[in-house]
């Protein structure tokens, strides 16, 4: 147990930034209905529907910028310092909310908060992946979504029970705690090896494995074996100081890893949970939940945390593949049921006897999605990709994922008005069914496997028939 203590501590401290991002995503849900009303909580008064749409979606544009900024920094200044710098945009974002005068302040704050979010999902999965032992890598990676969903719940509570001029103080305090604790953890051994800083890499590995200089010969021997495997893998995968070229992406193994990663990351948008987190209050208003919209949002967010905890518990026990298949199929069933409820209500059918159904279905959807499809992709792609191209591809993947999320949130309201909310959730259901089949037939299991073993699994497939 001692060997993994510092891995857990670094993961927890780093994920305080993830709580902040969760709050960034969700605080607008309970506050937005007030902003578009005549209650005048901003000095400028009520905001327009179009301004509200931009406030909801502009975080994704900021995240795209964050992808590029931190995708560059992660390979230049390292994983640790890139993650540490997230404190700056987070502090600026919530300081702007604190002094907001009109919708432009909130748009700017959300965009800057998005920069931190974009950087977070580039850097943190890489950092955790590179400090973790194979036996706990999945569990530590899944902690990210537990903290994000916790942040979403906190955001709902803050937005429901505190004002725009008071709740940012809570988030600024969390940002200070993150910066003050994470500062003391070292750079990852993999990054230091990529930069040919072997002595520092060995020292970092000793720290994260809890091995002291006066440790037993058995512990030192085990660490030496792991360190040598790291060096061999770095050499075999190419020196990171070399320029990334087109040939790095053309072999079958890398192409397969790229395809799997892209489908899984698109699934984090098209499983519908990001839209639910942003528009929870509006969804419950439309569906006629028996609870108040804000209370319904808090209940759903609590269920979301439970799903994330279940995922982190089972990820290194049952494996990635079974969780993803179960999660995608289960989320699809829930979205299909919600779509049916909304369709019948839109057709004039009296659904008042079933006003408990929306909260049950949405609770089921977020619970099941957070077991797999909404959280596992962010660290699974880090397991698939070689260190030399990891930073580049992470940036590219998340750029596409954030563009998709922006378009989804920006035009969600218009899509719902044109085609009906039921159509939106049937679309989410269709993608989830597709993802379940894709994982079943195309994705190899990565549970407990080293980088080398995962690469071999990706390179596998049909055996060539012997030449007669």
CSV table of C-alpha atoms in Angstrom, one decimal:
chain,number,residue,atom,x,y,z
A,1,UNK,CA,0.0,0.0,0.0
A,2,UNK,CA,2.9,2.4,0.8
A,3,UNK,CA,4.1,2.3,-2.8
A,4,UNK,CA,0.9,3.9,-4.1
A,5,UNK,CA,0.3,6.5,-1.5
A,6,UNK,CA,2.1,9.3,-3.3
A,7,UNK,CA,0.4,8.4,-6.6
A,8,UNK,CA,-3.0,8.8,-4.9
A,9,UNK,CA,-2.0,12.1,-3.2
A,10,UNK,CA,-0.7,13.6,-6.5
A,11,UNK,CA,-3.9,12.5,-8.3
A,12,UNK,CA,-6.1,14.0,-5.6
A,13,UNK,CA,-4.3,17.3,-5.4
A,14,UNK,CA,-4.1,17.6,-9.2
A,15,UNK,CA,-7.9,16.9,-9.5
A,16,UNK,CA,-8.8,19.8,-7.3
A,17,UNK,CA,-8.5,21.7,-10.6
A,18,UNK,CA,-11.0,19.3,-12.0
A,19,UNK,CA,-13.5,20.3,-9.3
A,20,UNK,CA,-13.1,23.9,-10.4
A,21,UNK,CA,-13.8,22.9,-14.0
A,22,UNK,CA,-16.9,21.0,-12.9
A,23,UNK,CA,-18.1,24.2,-11.2
A,24,UNK,CA,-17.3,26.1,-14.4
A,25,UNK,CA,-19.6,23.8,-16.4
A,26,UNK,CA,-22.6,23.7,-14.0
A,27,UNK,CA,-23.0,27.0,-12.2
A,28,UNK,CA,-24.8,28.6,-15.1
A,29,UNK,CA,-27.6,26.0,-15.1
A,30,UNK,CA,-29.4,27.2,-12.0
A,31,UNK,CA,-28.5,30.9,-12.6
A,32,UNK,CA,-29.3,31.2,-16.3
A,33,UNK,CA,-33.2,31.2,-15.8
A,34,UNK,CA,-32.6,34.2,-13.5
A,35,UNK,CA,-30.3,35.9,-15.9
A,36,UNK,CA,-32.9,35.8,-18.7
A,37,UNK,CA,-35.7,37.0,-16.4
A,38,UNK,CA,-36.4,40.5,-15.2
A,39,UNK,CA,-34.9,40.0,-11.7
A,40,UNK,CA,-31.9,42.1,-12.8
A,41,UNK,CA,-29.1,40.3,-10.9
A,42,UNK,CA,-26.6,42.0,-13.2
A,43,UNK,CA,-26.3,45.8,-13.1
A,44,UNK,CA,-27.1,45.8,-16.9
A,45,UNK,CA,-30.3,44.0,-16.3
A,46,UNK,CA,-31.9,41.0,-18.1
A,47,UNK,CA,-29.7,39.3,-20.8
A,48,UNK,CA,-31.0,38.1,-24.2
A,49,UNK,CA,-31.6,34.5,-25.3
A,50,UNK,CA,-28.7,34.8,-27.7
A,51,UNK,CA,-26.4,36.1,-25.0
A,52,UNK,CA,-27.5,33.2,-22.8
A,53,UNK,CA,-26.6,30.7,-25.6
A,54,UNK,CA,-23.2,32.2,-25.9
A,55,UNK,CA,-22.5,32.2,-22.2
A,56,UNK,CA,-23.5,28.4,-22.1
A,57,UNK,CA,-21.3,27.5,-25.1
A,58,UNK,CA,-18.3,29.8,-25.2
A,59,UNK,CA,-16.5,27.7,-22.6
A,60,UNK,CA,-15.9,25.2,-25.4
A,61,UNK,CA,-14.2,27.8,-27.5
A,62,UNK,CA,-12.0,28.7,-24.6
A,63,UNK,CA,-11.2,25.0,-24.2
A,64,UNK,CA,-10.1,24.8,-27.8
A,65,UNK,CA,-7.6,27.6,-27.2
A,66,UNK,CA,-6.6,25.8,-24.0
A,67,UNK,CA,-5.9,22.6,-25.9
A,68,UNK,CA,-3.4,24.3,-28.2
A,69,UNK,CA,-1.8,26.4,-25.4
A,70,UNK,CA,-1.3,23.5,-23.0
A,71,UNK,CA,-0.8,20.9,-25.7
A,72,UNK,CA,2.3,22.9,-26.6
A,73,UNK,CA,3.4,23.5,-23.0
A,74,UNK,CA,3.0,19.9,-21.9
A,75,UNK,CA,5.9,18.9,-24.0
A,76,UNK,CA,8.0,22.0,-23.5
A,77,UNK,CA,7.8,22.8,-19.8
A,78,UNK,CA,6.5,19.5,-18.7
A,79,UNK,CA,3.4,17.9,-17.3
A,80,UNK,CA,3.7,19.2,-13.7
A,81,UNK,CA,4.2,22.9,-14.5
A,82,UNK,CA,1.6,22.9,-17.3
A,83,UNK,CA,-0.9,21.5,-14.8
A,84,UNK,CA,0.2,24.0,-12.1
A,85,UNK,CA,-0.4,27.0,-14.5
A,86,UNK,CA,-4.1,26.1,-14.8
A,87,UNK,CA,-4.5,28.1,-11.6
A,88,UNK,CA,-4.0,31.3,-13.5
A,89,UNK,CA,-7.0,31.2,-15.9
A,90,UNK,CA,-9.2,29.7,-13.2
A,91,UNK,CA,-8.4,32.6,-10.9
A,92,UNK,CA,-9.0,35.2,-13.7
A,93,UNK,CA,-12.2,33.6,-14.7
A,94,UNK,CA,-13.9,33.6,-11.3
A,95,UNK,CA,-12.5,37.0,-10.5
A,96,UNK,CA,-14.4,38.4,-13.6
A,97,UNK,CA,-17.6,36.7,-12.4
A,98,UNK,CA,-17.2,38.4,-9.1
A,99,UNK,CA,-17.1,41.9,-10.7
A,100,UNK,CA,-19.5,41.1,-13.6
A,101,UNK,CA,-21.5,44.1,-14.9
A,102,UNK,CA,-23.1,42.5,-17.9
A,103,UNK,CA,-23.2,39.5,-20.2
A,104,UNK,CA,-19.8,40.3,-21.7
A,105,UNK,CA,-18.1,39.8,-18.4
A,106,UNK,CA,-19.7,36.4,-18.0
A,107,UNK,CA,-18.9,35.4,-21.6
A,108,UNK,CA,-15.2,36.4,-21.1
A,109,UNK,CA,-15.1,34.6,-17.7
A,110,UNK,CA,-16.6,31.4,-19.2
A,111,UNK,CA,-14.1,31.5,-22.2
A,112,UNK,CA,-11.1,31.9,-19.8
A,113,UNK,CA,-12.5,29.1,-17.6
A,114,UNK,CA,-12.7,27.0,-20.8
A,115,UNK,CA,-9.0,27.6,-21.4
A,116,UNK,CA,-8.3,26.0,-18.1
A,117,UNK,CA,-10.7,23.2,-18.8
A,118,UNK,CA,-9.1,22.5,-22.2
A,119,UNK,CA,-5.7,22.4,-20.7
A,120,UNK,CA,-6.8,20.2,-17.8
A,121,UNK,CA,-8.0,17.4,-20.1
A,122,UNK,CA,-4.8,17.6,-22.1
A,123,UNK,CA,-2.4,17.5,-19.2
A,124,UNK,CA,-3.9,15.7,-16.3
A,125,UNK,CA,-4.6,12.3,-17.9
A,126,UNK,CA,-1.0,12.3,-19.2
A,127,UNK,CA,0.4,13.2,-15.8
A,128,UNK,CA,-1.7,10.5,-14.0
A,129,UNK,CA,-0.9,7.9,-16.7
A,130,UNK,CA,2.8,8.5,-16.4
A,131,UNK,CA,3.1,8.4,-12.6
A,132,UNK,CA,0.8,5.3,-12.1
A,133,UNK,CA,1.6,1.7,-11.7
A,134,UNK,CA,-0.2,-0.6,-14.1
A,135,UNK,CA,-2.3,-2.1,-11.3
A,136,UNK,CA,-3.9,1.2,-10.2
A,137,UNK,CA,-3.6,3.3,-13.4
A,138,UNK,CA,-7.3,2.8,-14.3
A,139,UNK,CA,-8.5,3.7,-10.9
A,140,UNK,CA,-6.4,6.8,-10.7
A,141,UNK,CA,-7.5,7.9,-14.1
A,142,UNK,CA,-11.2,7.4,-13.2
A,143,UNK,CA,-10.7,9.8,-10.2
A,144,UNK,CA,-10.8,12.7,-12.7
A,145,UNK,CA,-14.5,12.2,-13.5
A,146,UNK,CA,-15.3,11.6,-9.8
A,147,UNK,CA,-13.9,15.1,-9.1
A,148,UNK,CA,-15.5,16.6,-12.1
A,149,UNK,CA,-18.9,15.4,-11.2
A,150,UNK,CA,-18.3,16.5,-7.6
A,151,UNK,CA,-17.5,20.0,-9.1
A,152,UNK,CA,-20.7,19.9,-11.1
A,153,UNK,CA,-22.8,19.1,-8.0
A,154,UNK,CA,-21.0,21.9,-6.1
A,155,UNK,CA,-21.7,24.3,-9.0
A,156,UNK,CA,-25.4,23.4,-8.9
A,157,UNK,CA,-25.5,24.1,-5.1
A,158,UNK,CA,-23.6,27.3,-5.3
A,159,UNK,CA,-25.7,28.6,-8.2
A,160,UNK,CA,-28.9,27.7,-6.5
A,161,UNK,CA,-28.1,29.1,-3.0
A,162,UNK,CA,-25.5,31.7,-3.5
A,163,UNK,CA,-25.3,34.9,-5.6
A,164,UNK,CA,-23.1,35.7,-8.5
A,165,UNK,CA,-21.2,38.1,-6.3
A,166,UNK,CA,-20.5,35.6,-3.5
A,167,UNK,CA,-19.9,32.0,-4.9
A,168,UNK,CA,-16.7,32.9,-6.8
A,169,UNK,CA,-14.9,33.3,-3.5
A,170,UNK,CA,-15.4,29.5,-2.9
A,171,UNK,CA,-13.9,28.7,-6.2
A,172,UNK,CA,-11.0,31.0,-5.8
A,173,UNK,CA,-10.2,29.3,-2.4
A,174,UNK,CA,-10.2,25.9,-4.2
A,175,UNK,CA,-7.9,27.3,-6.8
A,176,UNK,CA,-5.5,28.5,-4.1
A,177,UNK,CA,-5.6,25.0,-2.4
A,178,UNK,CA,-4.8,23.4,-5.7
A,179,UNK,CA,-1.8,25.6,-6.4
A,180,UNK,CA,-0.5,25.4,-2.9
A,181,UNK,CA,-0.6,21.5,-2.7
A,182,UNK,CA,0.3,20.4,-6.2
A,183,UNK,CA,3.4,22.6,-6.3
A,184,UNK,CA,5.3,20.1,-4.1
A,185,UNK,CA,4.9,17.0,-6.4
A,186,UNK,CA,7.6,16.2,-8.9
A,187,UNK,CA,7.6,15.9,-12.7
A,188,UNK,CA,6.7,12.5,-14.2
A,189,UNK,CA,9.5,10.0,-14.7
A,190,UNK,CA,8.4,9.4,-18.4
A,191,UNK,CA,8.7,13.1,-19.3
A,192,UNK,CA,12.1,13.4,-17.6
A,193,UNK,CA,13.4,10.3,-19.5
A,194,UNK,CA,12.1,11.9,-22.7
A,195,UNK,CA,14.3,14.9,-21.9
A,196,UNK,CA,17.3,12.7,-21.1
A,197,UNK,CA,17.2,13.7,-17.4
A,198,UNK,CA,17.8,10.2,-16.2
A,199,UNK,CA,18.9,11.0,-12.6
A,200,UNK,CA,15.8,13.2,-12.0
A,201,UNK,CA,13.6,10.5,-13.6
A,202,UNK,CA,14.9,7.9,-11.3
A,203,UNK,CA,14.3,10.2,-8.3
A,204,UNK,CA,10.8,10.9,-9.5
A,205,UNK,CA,10.0,7.2,-9.9
A,206,UNK,CA,11.3,6.5,-6.4
A,207,UNK,CA,9.1,9.2,-5.0
A,208,UNK,CA,5.9,7.9,-6.7
A,209,UNK,CA,6.7,4.3,-5.7
A,210,UNK,CA,7.5,5.3,-2.1
A,211,UNK,CA,11.0,3.9,-2.3
A,212,UNK,CA,13.6,5.5,-0.1
A,213,UNK,CA,17.4,5.4,-0.4
A,214,UNK,CA,17.6,3.0,2.6
A,215,UNK,CA,14.9,0.7,1.2
A,216,UNK,CA,15.3,-3.1,1.1
A,217,UNK,CA,17.2,-4.6,-1.8
A,218,UNK,CA,14.0,-6.2,-3.0
A,219,UNK,CA,12.2,-2.8,-3.4
A,220,UNK,CA,15.2,-1.2,-5.1
A,221,UNK,CA,15.5,-4.2,-7.4
A,222,UNK,CA,11.9,-4.0,-8.4
A,223,UNK,CA,12.2,-0.3,-9.0
A,224,UNK,CA,15.3,-0.8,-11.1
A,225,UNK,CA,13.5,-3.3,-13.3
A,226,UNK,CA,10.6,-0.9,-13.9
A,227,UNK,CA,13.0,2.0,-14.6
A,228,UNK,CA,14.9,0.0,-17.2
A,229,UNK,CA,11.6,-1.0,-18.9
A,230,UNK,CA,10.7,2.7,-19.0
A,231,UNK,CA,14.0,3.6,-20.7
A,232,UNK,CA,13.7,0.7,-23.2
A,233,UNK,CA,10.1,1.8,-24.1
A,234,UNK,CA,11.1,5.4,-24.5
A,235,UNK,CA,14.0,4.4,-26.8
A,236,UNK,CA,11.8,2.0,-28.8
A,237,UNK,CA,9.0,4.6,-29.3
A,238,UNK,CA,11.3,7.2,-30.6
A,239,UNK,CA,13.1,10.2,-29.0
A,240,UNK,CA,10.6,13.0,-28.1
A,241,UNK,CA,13.2,15.6,-29.1
A,242,UNK,CA,12.9,14.4,-32.7
A,243,UNK,CA,10.3,16.2,-34.8
A,244,UNK,CA,6.9,14.5,-35.2
A,245,UNK,CA,6.6,13.4,-38.8
A,246,UNK,CA,3.8,11.9,-40.9
A,247,UNK,CA,5.4,8.4,-40.7
A,248,UNK,CA,4.8,8.4,-36.9
A,249,UNK,CA,1.0,8.1,-37.7
A,250,UNK,CA,0.9,5.7,-40.7
A,251,UNK,CA,1.5,2.4,-39.1
A,252,UNK,CA,-1.5,0.1,-38.5
A,253,UNK,CA,-1.2,0.2,-34.7
A,254,UNK,CA,-1.2,4.0,-34.4
A,255,UNK,CA,-4.0,4.4,-36.9
A,256,UNK,CA,-6.1,1.9,-34.9
A,257,UNK,CA,-5.3,3.7,-31.7
A,258,UNK,CA,-6.3,7.0,-33.3
A,259,UNK,CA,-9.7,5.7,-34.5
A,260,UNK,CA,-10.6,4.1,-31.2
A,261,UNK,CA,-9.6,7.3,-29.3
A,262,UNK,CA,-11.6,9.5,-31.6
A,263,UNK,CA,-14.8,7.5,-31.4
A,264,UNK,CA,-14.6,7.3,-27.6
A,265,UNK,CA,-13.9,11.0,-27.2
A,266,UNK,CA,-16.8,11.9,-29.5
A,267,UNK,CA,-18.9,9.7,-27.2
A,268,UNK,CA,-18.2,12.0,-24.3
A,269,UNK,CA,-20.2,14.7,-26.2
A,270,UNK,CA,-22.8,12.5,-27.9
A,271,UNK,CA,-23.7,10.5,-24.8
A,272,UNK,CA,-25.6,13.7,-23.9
A,273,UNK,CA,-24.2,14.2,-20.4
A,274,UNK,CA,-22.4,17.4,-21.2
A,275,UNK,CA,-25.6,18.9,-22.6
A,276,UNK,CA,-27.6,17.6,-19.6
A,277,UNK,CA,-25.1,19.2,-17.2
A,278,UNK,CA,-25.4,22.6,-18.9
A,279,UNK,CA,-29.2,22.6,-19.6
A,280,UNK,CA,-30.4,20.5,-16.6
A,281,UNK,CA,-32.8,23.1,-15.3
A,282,UNK,CA,-34.3,23.7,-18.7
A,283,UNK,CA,-34.7,19.9,-19.3
A,284,UNK,CA,-36.7,19.4,-16.1
A,285,UNK,CA,-38.8,22.5,-16.9
A,286,UNK,CA,-39.7,20.9,-20.3
A,287,UNK,CA,-40.3,17.4,-19.0
A,288,UNK,CA,-42.5,18.4,-16.0
A,289,UNK,CA,-40.5,16.8,-13.2
A,290,UNK,CA,-42.3,16.4,-9.9
A,291,UNK,CA,-39.3,18.2,-8.1
A,292,UNK,CA,-38.3,21.7,-8.7
A,293,UNK,CA,-35.8,22.1,-11.6
A,294,UNK,CA,-32.9,23.2,-9.3
A,295,UNK,CA,-33.5,20.4,-6.8
A,296,UNK,CA,-33.8,17.9,-9.6
A,297,UNK,CA,-30.4,19.1,-11.0
A,298,UNK,CA,-28.8,18.5,-7.5
A,299,UNK,CA,-30.3,15.0,-7.3
A,300,UNK,CA,-29.0,14.1,-10.7
A,301,UNK,CA,-25.6,15.5,-10.0
A,302,UNK,CA,-25.4,13.4,-6.8
A,303,UNK,CA,-26.3,10.3,-8.8
A,304,UNK,CA,-23.6,11.3,-11.3
A,305,UNK,CA,-21.0,11.3,-8.5
A,306,UNK,CA,-22.2,7.8,-7.5
A,307,UNK,CA,-21.7,6.5,-11.0
A,308,UNK,CA,-18.2,8.0,-11.1
A,309,UNK,CA,-17.3,6.3,-7.9
A,310,UNK,CA,-18.6,3.0,-9.2
A,311,UNK,CA,-16.5,3.4,-12.3
A,312,UNK,CA,-13.3,4.1,-10.3
A,313,UNK,CA,-14.0,1.1,-8.1
A,314,UNK,CA,-14.6,-1.4,-11.0
A,315,UNK,CA,-12.2,0.0,-13.6
A,316,UNK,CA,-9.2,-2.1,-12.5
A,317,UNK,CA,-11.4,-5.1,-11.5
A,318,UNK,CA,-13.8,-5.7,-14.4
A,319,UNK,CA,-11.7,-3.9,-17.1
A,320,UNK,CA,-12.3,-1.0,-19.5
A,321,UNK,CA,-14.1,-2.8,-22.2
A,322,UNK,CA,-17.0,-4.4,-20.2
A,323,UNK,CA,-17.7,-1.0,-18.5
A,324,UNK,CA,-17.8,0.9,-21.7
A,325,UNK,CA,-20.1,-1.6,-23.4
A,326,UNK,CA,-22.5,-1.7,-20.4
A,327,UNK,CA,-22.4,2.1,-20.0
A,328,UNK,CA,-23.0,2.9,-23.7
A,329,UNK,CA,-25.9,0.4,-24.0
A,330,UNK,CA,-27.5,1.5,-20.7
A,331,UNK,CA,-27.2,5.2,-21.5
A,332,UNK,CA,-28.8,4.5,-24.9
A,333,UNK,CA,-31.8,2.8,-23.3
A,334,UNK,CA,-32.3,5.7,-20.8
A,335,UNK,CA,-32.1,8.3,-23.6
A,336,UNK,CA,-34.6,6.2,-25.7
A,337,UNK,CA,-37.0,6.2,-22.8
A,338,UNK,CA,-36.6,9.9,-22.1
A,339,UNK,CA,-37.2,10.7,-25.8
A,340,UNK,CA,-40.4,8.6,-25.7
A,341,UNK,CA,-41.6,10.4,-22.6
A,342,UNK,CA,-40.9,13.8,-24.2
A,343,UNK,CA,-42.5,12.8,-27.5
A,344,UNK,CA,-45.7,11.7,-25.9
A,345,UNK,CA,-45.9,14.9,-23.9
A,346,UNK,CA,-45.3,16.9,-27.0
A,347,UNK,CA,-48.1,15.0,-28.8
A,348,UNK,CA,-50.5,16.1,-26.1
A,349,UNK,CA,-50.7,12.9,-24.1
A,350,UNK,CA,-51.3,13.5,-20.4
A,351,UNK,CA,-48.1,12.5,-18.7
A,352,UNK,CA,-48.9,14.0,-15.3
A,353,UNK,CA,-49.2,10.6,-13.7
A,354,UNK,CA,-45.6,10.0,-14.7
A,355,UNK,CA,-44.0,13.2,-13.5
A,356,UNK,CA,-41.6,11.2,-11.5
A,357,UNK,CA,-40.2,9.5,-14.7
A,358,UNK,CA,-37.9,12.2,-16.0
A,359,UNK,CA,-35.8,12.4,-12.9
A,360,UNK,CA,-35.6,8.6,-12.7
A,361,UNK,CA,-34.5,8.3,-16.3
A,362,UNK,CA,-32.0,11.2,-16.2
A,363,UNK,CA,-30.6,9.9,-12.9
A,364,UNK,CA,-30.2,6.5,-14.6
A,365,UNK,CA,-28.6,8.0,-17.7
A,366,UNK,CA,-26.0,10.1,-15.8
A,367,UNK,CA,-25.2,7.2,-13.4
A,368,UNK,CA,-24.7,4.7,-16.2
A,369,UNK,CA,-22.8,7.1,-18.5
A,370,UNK,CA,-20.4,8.0,-15.7
A,371,UNK,CA,-19.6,4.4,-15.2
A,372,UNK,CA,-17.9,4.4,-18.6
A,373,UNK,CA,-18.7,6.4,-21.7
A,374,UNK,CA,-18.5,9.9,-20.1
A,375,UNK,CA,-15.2,9.4,-18.2
A,376,UNK,CA,-13.0,6.5,-19.3
A,377,UNK,CA,-12.1,7.9,-22.7
A,378,UNK,CA,-10.0,10.8,-21.2
A,379,UNK,CA,-7.3,8.4,-19.9
A,380,UNK,CA,-7.9,5.4,-22.2
A,381,UNK,CA,-6.4,7.3,-25.2
A,382,UNK,CA,-3.3,8.1,-23.1
A,383,UNK,CA,-2.9,4.3,-22.6
A,384,UNK,CA,-3.1,3.7,-26.4
A,385,UNK,CA,-0.7,6.3,-27.7
A,386,UNK,CA,3.1,6.3,-27.7
A,387,UNK,CA,4.8,9.1,-25.8
A,388,UNK,CA,6.4,10.7,-28.8
A,389,UNK,CA,3.0,11.6,-30.4
A,390,UNK,CA,0.8,11.7,-27.2
A,391,UNK,CA,0.9,15.4,-26.7
A,392,UNK,CA,0.3,16.2,-30.4
A,393,UNK,CA,-2.6,13.8,-30.7
A,394,UNK,CA,-4.2,14.7,-27.4
A,395,UNK,CA,-4.4,18.3,-28.6
A,396,UNK,CA,-5.9,17.2,-31.9
A,397,UNK,CA,-8.4,14.9,-30.3
A,398,UNK,CA,-9.6,17.4,-27.8
A,399,UNK,CA,-9.8,20.1,-30.4
A,400,UNK,CA,-12.3,18.0,-32.3
A,401,UNK,CA,-14.2,17.0,-29.1
A,402,UNK,CA,-14.4,20.7,-27.9
A,403,UNK,CA,-15.6,21.9,-31.3
A,404,UNK,CA,-18.3,19.3,-31.2
A,405,UNK,CA,-19.2,20.2,-27.7
A,406,UNK,CA,-19.4,23.9,-28.7
A,407,UNK,CA,-21.7,23.3,-31.6
A,408,UNK,CA,-23.8,21.0,-29.5
A,409,UNK,CA,-24.3,23.6,-26.7
A,410,UNK,CA,-24.5,26.6,-29.0
A,411,UNK,CA,-27.3,25.1,-31.1
A,412,UNK,CA,-29.0,22.8,-28.6
A,413,UNK,CA,-31.8,25.3,-27.9
A,414,UNK,CA,-32.4,25.9,-31.6
A,415,UNK,CA,-32.4,22.2,-32.4
A,416,UNK,CA,-34.9,21.5,-29.6
A,417,UNK,CA,-37.2,24.3,-30.9
A,418,UNK,CA,-37.0,23.0,-34.4
A,419,UNK,CA,-37.1,19.2,-34.0
A,420,UNK,CA,-38.3,18.7,-30.4
A,421,UNK,CA,-36.3,17.8,-27.3
A,422,UNK,CA,-37.2,14.1,-27.9
A,423,UNK,CA,-35.3,14.1,-31.2
A,424,UNK,CA,-32.2,15.3,-29.5
A,425,UNK,CA,-32.2,12.4,-26.9
A,426,UNK,CA,-33.0,9.8,-29.6
A,427,UNK,CA,-29.9,11.0,-31.4
A,428,UNK,CA,-27.8,10.6,-28.3
A,429,UNK,CA,-29.3,7.1,-27.9
A,430,UNK,CA,-28.4,6.1,-31.5
A,431,UNK,CA,-24.8,7.2,-31.0
A,432,UNK,CA,-24.5,5.3,-27.7
A,433,UNK,CA,-25.8,2.1,-29.3
A,434,UNK,CA,-23.2,2.5,-32.1
A,435,UNK,CA,-20.4,3.1,-29.5
A,436,UNK,CA,-21.3,-0.1,-27.6
A,437,UNK,CA,-21.0,-2.2,-30.8
A,438,UNK,CA,-17.8,-0.4,-31.8
A,439,UNK,CA,-16.1,-1.2,-28.4
A,440,UNK,CA,-17.4,-4.8,-28.5
A,441,UNK,CA,-15.8,-5.6,-31.9
A,442,UNK,CA,-12.9,-3.2,-32.2
A,443,UNK,CA,-11.3,-2.1,-28.9
A,444,UNK,CA,-8.8,-4.3,-27.1
A,445,UNK,CA,-8.8,-4.5,-23.3
A,446,UNK,CA,-6.1,-2.5,-21.5
A,447,UNK,CA,-6.7,-3.5,-17.9
A,448,UNK,CA,-3.5,-4.1,-16.0
A,449,UNK,CA,-1.4,-4.0,-19.2
A,450,UNK,CA,1.9,-2.2,-19.7
A,451,UNK,CA,2.4,0.2,-22.6
A,452,UNK,CA,4.2,-2.5,-24.5
A,453,UNK,CA,1.4,-5.1,-24.0
A,454,UNK,CA,-1.2,-2.6,-25.1
A,455,UNK,CA,0.7,-1.8,-28.3
A,456,UNK,CA,0.9,-5.5,-29.0
A,457,UNK,CA,-2.8,-5.9,-28.5
A,458,UNK,CA,-3.5,-3.0,-30.9
A,459,UNK,CA,-1.2,-4.6,-33.5
A,460,UNK,CA,-3.0,-7.9,-33.2
A,461,UNK,CA,-5.9,-8.9,-35.4
A,462,UNK,CA,-6.4,-11.6,-37.8
A,463,UNK,CA,-3.5,-13.9,-38.1
A,464,UNK,CA,-1.9,-14.2,-41.6
A,465,UNK,CA,-2.4,-17.5,-43.2
A,466,UNK,CA,0.9,-19.3,-43.7
A,467,UNK,CA,2.2,-19.3,-47.2
A,468,UNK,CA,2.1,-22.8,-48.7
